[in-house]
Short mmCIF file of N, CA and C in Angstrom, two decimals:
data_model
loop_
_atom_site.label_atom_id
_atom_site.label_comp_id
_atom_site.label_asym_id
_atom_site.label_seq_id
_atom_site.Cartn_x
_atom_site.Cartn_y
_atom_site.Cartn_z
N MET T 23 6.78 -7.59 -21.10
CA MET T 23 6.63 -7.47 -19.68
C MET T 23 7.64 -8.40 -19.01
N GLN T 24 8.55 -7.85 -18.24
CA GLN T 24 9.55 -8.64 -17.58
C GLN T 24 9.15 -8.86 -16.12
N SER T 25 9.49 -10.02 -15.59
CA SER T 25 9.29 -10.26 -14.18
C SER T 25 10.42 -11.12 -13.67
N SER T 26 10.67 -11.01 -12.39
CA SER T 26 11.70 -11.82 -11.77
C SER T 26 11.26 -12.11 -10.34
N LYS T 27 11.75 -13.23 -9.81
CA LYS T 27 11.37 -13.60 -8.45
C LYS T 27 11.73 -12.51 -7.43
N PRO T 28 12.93 -11.93 -7.49
CA PRO T 28 13.24 -10.88 -6.50
C PRO T 28 12.32 -9.66 -6.61
N HIS T 29 11.98 -9.29 -7.85
CA HIS T 29 11.10 -8.13 -8.05
C HIS T 29 9.71 -8.41 -7.48
N ILE T 30 9.15 -9.55 -7.82
CA ILE T 30 7.81 -9.90 -7.34
C ILE T 30 7.82 -10.03 -5.81
N ALA T 31 8.86 -10.65 -5.28
CA ALA T 31 8.97 -10.81 -3.83
C ALA T 31 8.98 -9.45 -3.13
N ALA T 32 9.74 -8.51 -3.68
CA ALA T 32 9.81 -7.17 -3.10
C ALA T 32 8.46 -6.47 -3.16
N ARG T 33 7.76 -6.63 -4.28
CA ARG T 33 6.44 -6.01 -4.42
C ARG T 33 5.43 -6.62 -3.45
N VAL T 34 5.49 -7.93 -3.26
CA VAL T 34 4.60 -8.60 -2.32
C VAL T 34 4.84 -8.05 -0.91
N ARG T 35 6.11 -7.95 -0.53
CA ARG T 35 6.46 -7.42 0.79
C ARG T 35 6.02 -5.96 0.93
N ASP T 36 6.31 -5.14 -0.09
CA ASP T 36 5.92 -3.72 -0.05
C ASP T 36 4.42 -3.54 0.10
N ALA T 37 3.66 -4.33 -0.65
CA ALA T 37 2.19 -4.23 -0.60
C ALA T 37 1.67 -4.64 0.77
N ARG T 38 2.23 -5.71 1.32
CA ARG T 38 1.80 -6.17 2.64
C ARG T 38 2.12 -5.13 3.71
N GLU T 39 3.32 -4.58 3.65
CA GLU T 39 3.72 -3.57 4.63
C GLU T 39 2.89 -2.30 4.47
N TRP T 40 2.56 -1.93 3.25
CA TRP T 40 1.76 -0.74 2.99
C TRP T 40 0.38 -0.87 3.64
N LYS T 41 -0.17 -2.08 3.62
CA LYS T 41 -1.48 -2.33 4.23
C LYS T 41 -1.35 -2.66 5.73
N GLU T 42 -0.11 -2.68 6.22
CA GLU T 42 0.17 -2.93 7.63
C GLU T 42 -0.39 -4.28 8.09
N ILE T 43 -0.09 -5.30 7.29
CA ILE T 43 -0.51 -6.67 7.60
C ILE T 43 0.75 -7.45 7.94
N SER T 44 0.70 -8.22 9.02
CA SER T 44 1.86 -9.03 9.38
C SER T 44 1.99 -10.21 8.41
N GLN T 45 3.18 -10.79 8.39
CA GLN T 45 3.39 -11.95 7.52
C GLN T 45 2.49 -13.11 7.93
N VAL T 46 2.33 -13.31 9.23
CA VAL T 46 1.48 -14.39 9.72
C VAL T 46 0.03 -14.15 9.29
N ALA T 47 -0.45 -12.91 9.46
CA ALA T 47 -1.83 -12.58 9.08
C ALA T 47 -2.04 -12.75 7.58
N MET T 48 -1.05 -12.36 6.78
CA MET T 48 -1.17 -12.50 5.33
C MET T 48 -1.24 -13.99 4.95
N ALA T 49 -0.40 -14.80 5.56
CA ALA T 49 -0.43 -16.24 5.28
C ALA T 49 -1.80 -16.82 5.62
N LYS T 50 -2.36 -16.40 6.75
CA LYS T 50 -3.69 -16.88 7.13
C LYS T 50 -4.75 -16.44 6.13
N ARG T 51 -4.69 -15.18 5.70
CA ARG T 51 -5.68 -14.68 4.75
C ARG T 51 -5.58 -15.39 3.40
N LEU T 52 -4.36 -15.81 3.06
CA LEU T 52 -4.15 -16.53 1.80
C LEU T 52 -4.40 -18.03 1.95
N ASP T 53 -4.58 -18.47 3.19
CA ASP T 53 -4.79 -19.88 3.50
C ASP T 53 -3.61 -20.73 3.03
N ILE T 54 -2.41 -20.23 3.35
CA ILE T 54 -1.19 -20.98 3.06
C ILE T 54 -0.33 -21.00 4.32
N ALA T 55 0.62 -21.91 4.37
CA ALA T 55 1.50 -22.02 5.52
C ALA T 55 2.37 -20.76 5.64
N ARG T 56 2.70 -20.41 6.87
CA ARG T 56 3.54 -19.23 7.11
C ARG T 56 4.86 -19.35 6.35
N GLN T 57 5.49 -20.52 6.38
CA GLN T 57 6.76 -20.70 5.70
C GLN T 57 6.61 -20.54 4.19
N THR T 58 5.51 -20.99 3.65
CA THR T 58 5.24 -20.82 2.22
C THR T 58 5.19 -19.34 1.89
N TYR T 59 4.51 -18.56 2.74
CA TYR T 59 4.43 -17.11 2.50
C TYR T 59 5.82 -16.47 2.64
N LEU T 60 6.58 -16.88 3.65
CA LEU T 60 7.93 -16.33 3.83
C LEU T 60 8.80 -16.62 2.60
N ASP T 61 8.64 -17.80 2.01
CA ASP T 61 9.38 -18.15 0.80
C ASP T 61 8.99 -17.23 -0.37
N LEU T 62 7.72 -16.82 -0.43
CA LEU T 62 7.29 -15.89 -1.49
C LEU T 62 7.95 -14.53 -1.31
N GLU T 63 7.94 -14.03 -0.07
CA GLU T 63 8.52 -12.71 0.20
C GLU T 63 10.03 -12.68 0.07
N SER T 64 10.67 -13.80 0.32
CA SER T 64 12.13 -13.84 0.23
C SER T 64 12.61 -14.08 -1.20
N GLY T 65 11.69 -14.46 -2.08
CA GLY T 65 12.06 -14.73 -3.47
C GLY T 65 12.51 -16.15 -3.70
N LYS T 66 12.40 -17.00 -2.67
CA LYS T 66 12.77 -18.41 -2.84
C LYS T 66 11.85 -19.09 -3.85
N THR T 67 10.58 -18.75 -3.77
CA THR T 67 9.61 -19.30 -4.72
C THR T 67 8.80 -18.17 -5.32
N GLU T 68 8.26 -18.42 -6.49
CA GLU T 68 7.41 -17.44 -7.16
C GLU T 68 5.96 -17.84 -6.90
N PRO T 69 5.11 -16.87 -6.55
CA PRO T 69 3.73 -17.23 -6.24
C PRO T 69 2.97 -17.70 -7.47
N ARG T 70 2.00 -18.57 -7.25
CA ARG T 70 1.07 -18.94 -8.31
C ARG T 70 0.27 -17.70 -8.65
N ILE T 71 -0.24 -17.64 -9.85
CA ILE T 71 -1.01 -16.47 -10.28
C ILE T 71 -2.25 -16.29 -9.40
N THR T 72 -2.86 -17.39 -8.98
CA THR T 72 -4.05 -17.27 -8.11
C THR T 72 -3.68 -16.67 -6.76
N THR T 73 -2.53 -17.03 -6.23
CA THR T 73 -2.06 -16.46 -4.97
C THR T 73 -1.75 -14.98 -5.15
N LEU T 74 -1.10 -14.65 -6.25
CA LEU T 74 -0.77 -13.25 -6.53
C LEU T 74 -2.04 -12.41 -6.70
N MET T 75 -3.07 -13.01 -7.31
CA MET T 75 -4.34 -12.31 -7.46
C MET T 75 -4.98 -12.04 -6.10
N LYS T 76 -4.89 -13.01 -5.19
CA LYS T 76 -5.43 -12.82 -3.84
C LYS T 76 -4.65 -11.73 -3.10
N ILE T 77 -3.33 -11.72 -3.25
CA ILE T 77 -2.51 -10.69 -2.60
C ILE T 77 -2.88 -9.32 -3.14
N ALA T 78 -3.08 -9.23 -4.44
CA ALA T 78 -3.49 -7.96 -5.05
C ALA T 78 -4.82 -7.50 -4.49
N GLU T 79 -5.75 -8.42 -4.35
CA GLU T 79 -7.08 -8.08 -3.82
C GLU T 79 -6.99 -7.63 -2.36
N ILE T 80 -6.22 -8.34 -1.56
CA ILE T 80 -6.08 -8.02 -0.14
C ILE T 80 -5.41 -6.66 0.06
N THR T 81 -4.41 -6.38 -0.75
CA THR T 81 -3.63 -5.15 -0.56
C THR T 81 -4.14 -3.97 -1.36
N GLY T 82 -5.06 -4.21 -2.30
CA GLY T 82 -5.59 -3.12 -3.10
C GLY T 82 -4.65 -2.65 -4.20
N ARG T 83 -3.65 -3.43 -4.52
CA ARG T 83 -2.73 -3.10 -5.60
C ARG T 83 -3.18 -3.79 -6.89
N PRO T 84 -2.96 -3.14 -8.04
CA PRO T 84 -3.28 -3.82 -9.30
C PRO T 84 -2.34 -5.00 -9.52
N LEU T 85 -2.85 -6.05 -10.10
CA LEU T 85 -2.05 -7.25 -10.35
C LEU T 85 -0.80 -6.92 -11.15
N THR T 86 -0.93 -6.06 -12.14
CA THR T 86 0.23 -5.72 -12.99
C THR T 86 1.35 -5.06 -12.20
N TRP T 87 1.00 -4.39 -11.09
CA TRP T 87 2.01 -3.71 -10.28
C TRP T 87 3.02 -4.71 -9.70
N PHE T 88 2.56 -5.92 -9.42
CA PHE T 88 3.44 -6.94 -8.86
C PHE T 88 4.38 -7.50 -9.91
N ILE T 89 3.92 -7.52 -11.16
CA ILE T 89 4.64 -8.22 -12.21
C ILE T 89 5.58 -7.30 -13.00
N GLU T 90 5.09 -6.10 -13.34
CA GLU T 90 5.86 -5.21 -14.21
C GLU T 90 6.94 -4.47 -13.43
N GLU T 91 8.06 -4.31 -14.07
CA GLU T 91 9.14 -3.49 -13.51
C GLU T 91 8.70 -2.04 -13.54
N GLY T 92 9.24 -1.24 -12.68
CA GLY T 92 8.89 0.17 -12.66
C GLY T 92 8.12 0.51 -11.39
N THR T 93 7.63 1.71 -11.32
CA THR T 93 6.96 2.15 -10.11
C THR T 93 5.47 2.32 -10.35
N ILE T 94 4.75 2.36 -9.27
CA ILE T 94 3.31 2.58 -9.35
C ILE T 94 3.08 4.02 -9.80
N PRO T 95 2.17 4.28 -10.71
CA PRO T 95 1.93 5.64 -11.17
C PRO T 95 1.57 6.56 -10.00
N GLN T 96 2.04 7.78 -10.05
CA GLN T 96 1.82 8.74 -8.97
C GLN T 96 0.33 8.92 -8.66
N SER T 97 -0.50 8.96 -9.69
CA SER T 97 -1.93 9.16 -9.45
C SER T 97 -2.52 8.01 -8.64
N VAL T 98 -2.08 6.78 -8.90
CA VAL T 98 -2.57 5.62 -8.14
C VAL T 98 -2.08 5.71 -6.71
N HIS T 99 -0.82 6.09 -6.54
CA HIS T 99 -0.23 6.23 -5.20
C HIS T 99 -0.97 7.32 -4.42
N GLN T 100 -1.25 8.45 -5.05
CA GLN T 100 -1.96 9.53 -4.38
C GLN T 100 -3.38 9.12 -4.04
N HIS T 101 -4.03 8.39 -4.92
CA HIS T 101 -5.37 7.91 -4.64
C HIS T 101 -5.35 6.97 -3.43
N ALA T 102 -4.37 6.10 -3.37
CA ALA T 102 -4.27 5.17 -2.25
C ALA T 102 -4.04 5.92 -0.95
N GLN T 103 -3.18 6.94 -0.98
CA GLN T 103 -2.94 7.74 0.21
C GLN T 103 -4.21 8.48 0.63
N SER T 104 -4.93 9.03 -0.32
CA SER T 104 -6.18 9.73 -0.01
C SER T 104 -7.19 8.78 0.60
N GLN T 105 -7.29 7.59 0.04
CA GLN T 105 -8.21 6.58 0.56
C GLN T 105 -7.84 6.19 1.98
N GLN T 106 -6.55 6.03 2.24
CA GLN T 106 -6.09 5.68 3.58
C GLN T 106 -6.43 6.79 4.57
N LEU T 107 -6.26 8.04 4.16
CA LEU T 107 -6.58 9.18 5.01
C LEU T 107 -8.08 9.22 5.31
N ILE T 108 -8.90 8.99 4.32
CA ILE T 108 -10.36 8.98 4.51
C ILE T 108 -10.76 7.87 5.48
N GLU T 109 -10.16 6.69 5.32
CA GLU T 109 -10.49 5.58 6.22
C GLU T 109 -10.12 5.91 7.66
N LEU T 110 -8.98 6.56 7.85
CA LEU T 110 -8.57 6.95 9.20
C LEU T 110 -9.50 8.02 9.77
N LEU T 111 -9.86 9.01 8.96
CA LEU T 111 -10.75 10.07 9.43
C LEU T 111 -12.13 9.54 9.80
N ASP T 112 -12.57 8.51 9.12
CA ASP T 112 -13.87 7.92 9.43
C ASP T 112 -13.92 7.34 10.85
N LYS T 113 -12.76 7.02 11.40
CA LYS T 113 -12.69 6.44 12.74
C LYS T 113 -12.67 7.50 13.84
N VAL T 114 -12.52 8.77 13.47
CA VAL T 114 -12.42 9.86 14.44
C VAL T 114 -13.81 10.43 14.72
N PRO T 115 -14.13 10.67 16.00
CA PRO T 115 -15.44 11.26 16.33
C PRO T 115 -15.62 12.62 15.64
N GLU T 116 -16.86 12.95 15.28
CA GLU T 116 -17.17 14.11 14.46
C GLU T 116 -16.61 15.45 14.97
N PRO T 117 -16.78 15.85 16.21
CA PRO T 117 -16.26 17.18 16.59
C PRO T 117 -14.74 17.28 16.38
N LEU T 118 -14.03 16.22 16.72
CA LEU T 118 -12.57 16.23 16.55
C LEU T 118 -12.19 16.16 15.08
N LYS T 119 -12.96 15.40 14.29
CA LYS T 119 -12.69 15.28 12.86
C LYS T 119 -12.74 16.65 12.18
N THR T 120 -13.75 17.44 12.50
CA THR T 120 -13.90 18.78 11.91
C THR T 120 -12.70 19.66 12.26
N LYS T 121 -12.25 19.59 13.52
CA LYS T 121 -11.10 20.38 13.95
C LYS T 121 -9.82 19.93 13.24
N LEU T 122 -9.64 18.63 13.14
CA LEU T 122 -8.45 18.09 12.46
C LEU T 122 -8.39 18.53 11.00
N ILE T 123 -9.53 18.44 10.33
CA ILE T 123 -9.57 18.82 8.91
C ILE T 123 -9.28 20.31 8.76
N ALA T 124 -9.88 21.14 9.59
CA ALA T 124 -9.64 22.58 9.51
C ALA T 124 -8.18 22.90 9.78
N HIS T 125 -7.59 22.22 10.76
CA HIS T 125 -6.17 22.45 11.09
C HIS T 125 -5.27 22.05 9.91
N GLN T 126 -5.56 20.90 9.33
CA GLN T 126 -4.74 20.43 8.21
C GLN T 126 -4.87 21.33 6.98
N ILE T 127 -6.08 21.81 6.73
CA ILE T 127 -6.28 22.74 5.61
C ILE T 127 -5.46 24.00 5.84
N GLY T 128 -5.47 24.49 7.07
CA GLY T 128 -4.66 25.67 7.39
C GLY T 128 -3.18 25.43 7.20
N MET T 129 -2.70 24.28 7.64
CA MET T 129 -1.28 23.96 7.49
C MET T 129 -0.89 23.84 6.03
N ILE T 130 -1.72 23.16 5.25
CA ILE T 130 -1.41 22.97 3.83
C ILE T 130 -1.45 24.30 3.09
N SER T 131 -2.43 25.13 3.41
CA SER T 131 -2.53 26.46 2.78
C SER T 131 -1.30 27.30 3.08
N SER T 132 -0.85 27.26 4.34
CA SER T 132 0.35 28.01 4.73
C SER T 132 1.57 27.50 3.99
N TYR T 133 1.67 26.20 3.85
CA TYR T 133 2.80 25.60 3.15
C TYR T 133 2.82 26.02 1.68
N ILE T 134 1.65 26.00 1.05
CA ILE T 134 1.55 26.40 -0.36
C ILE T 134 1.90 27.88 -0.52
N GLU T 135 1.42 28.72 0.38
CA GLU T 135 1.76 30.15 0.34
C GLU T 135 3.26 30.35 0.48
N HIS T 136 3.87 29.57 1.37
CA HIS T 136 5.32 29.66 1.56
C HIS T 136 6.05 29.26 0.27
N LEU T 137 5.62 28.18 -0.35
CA LEU T 137 6.26 27.74 -1.60
C LEU T 137 6.12 28.80 -2.69
N ASP T 138 4.91 29.42 -2.77
CA ASP T 138 4.68 30.45 -3.77
C ASP T 138 5.57 31.69 -3.53
N SER T 139 5.82 32.01 -2.26
CA SER T 139 6.65 33.17 -1.96
C SER T 139 8.13 32.92 -2.23
N VAL T 140 8.53 31.67 -2.20
CA VAL T 140 9.94 31.30 -2.44
C VAL T 140 10.26 31.31 -3.93
N LYS T 141 9.25 31.07 -4.77
CA LYS T 141 9.45 30.99 -6.23
C LYS T 141 9.86 32.28 -6.81
#
């Protein structure tokens, strides 16, 4: 398993941005100084394992994703996207939620039919 400060720094930044958390908010959640967090994201310093574990917990990414080179498996990425969509839909009032879901199902079905006709 290879790791490098630039790789870990990029993963920390990507995970934070994916969860739409500001750098200041992330530093507060980690209970570290803002500059300390900025140094982690810039690759100036490598995070302690306990800090990296907290970042993984906050962002919902597996700890190994921060350390190992390569990309997050597609199934994990799709699961995360599905979870994010469900969380957003939970915030929409019920009558509108039903309409949105029906509309999206129609759009996706049309898109799939189009792809099938092109093949």
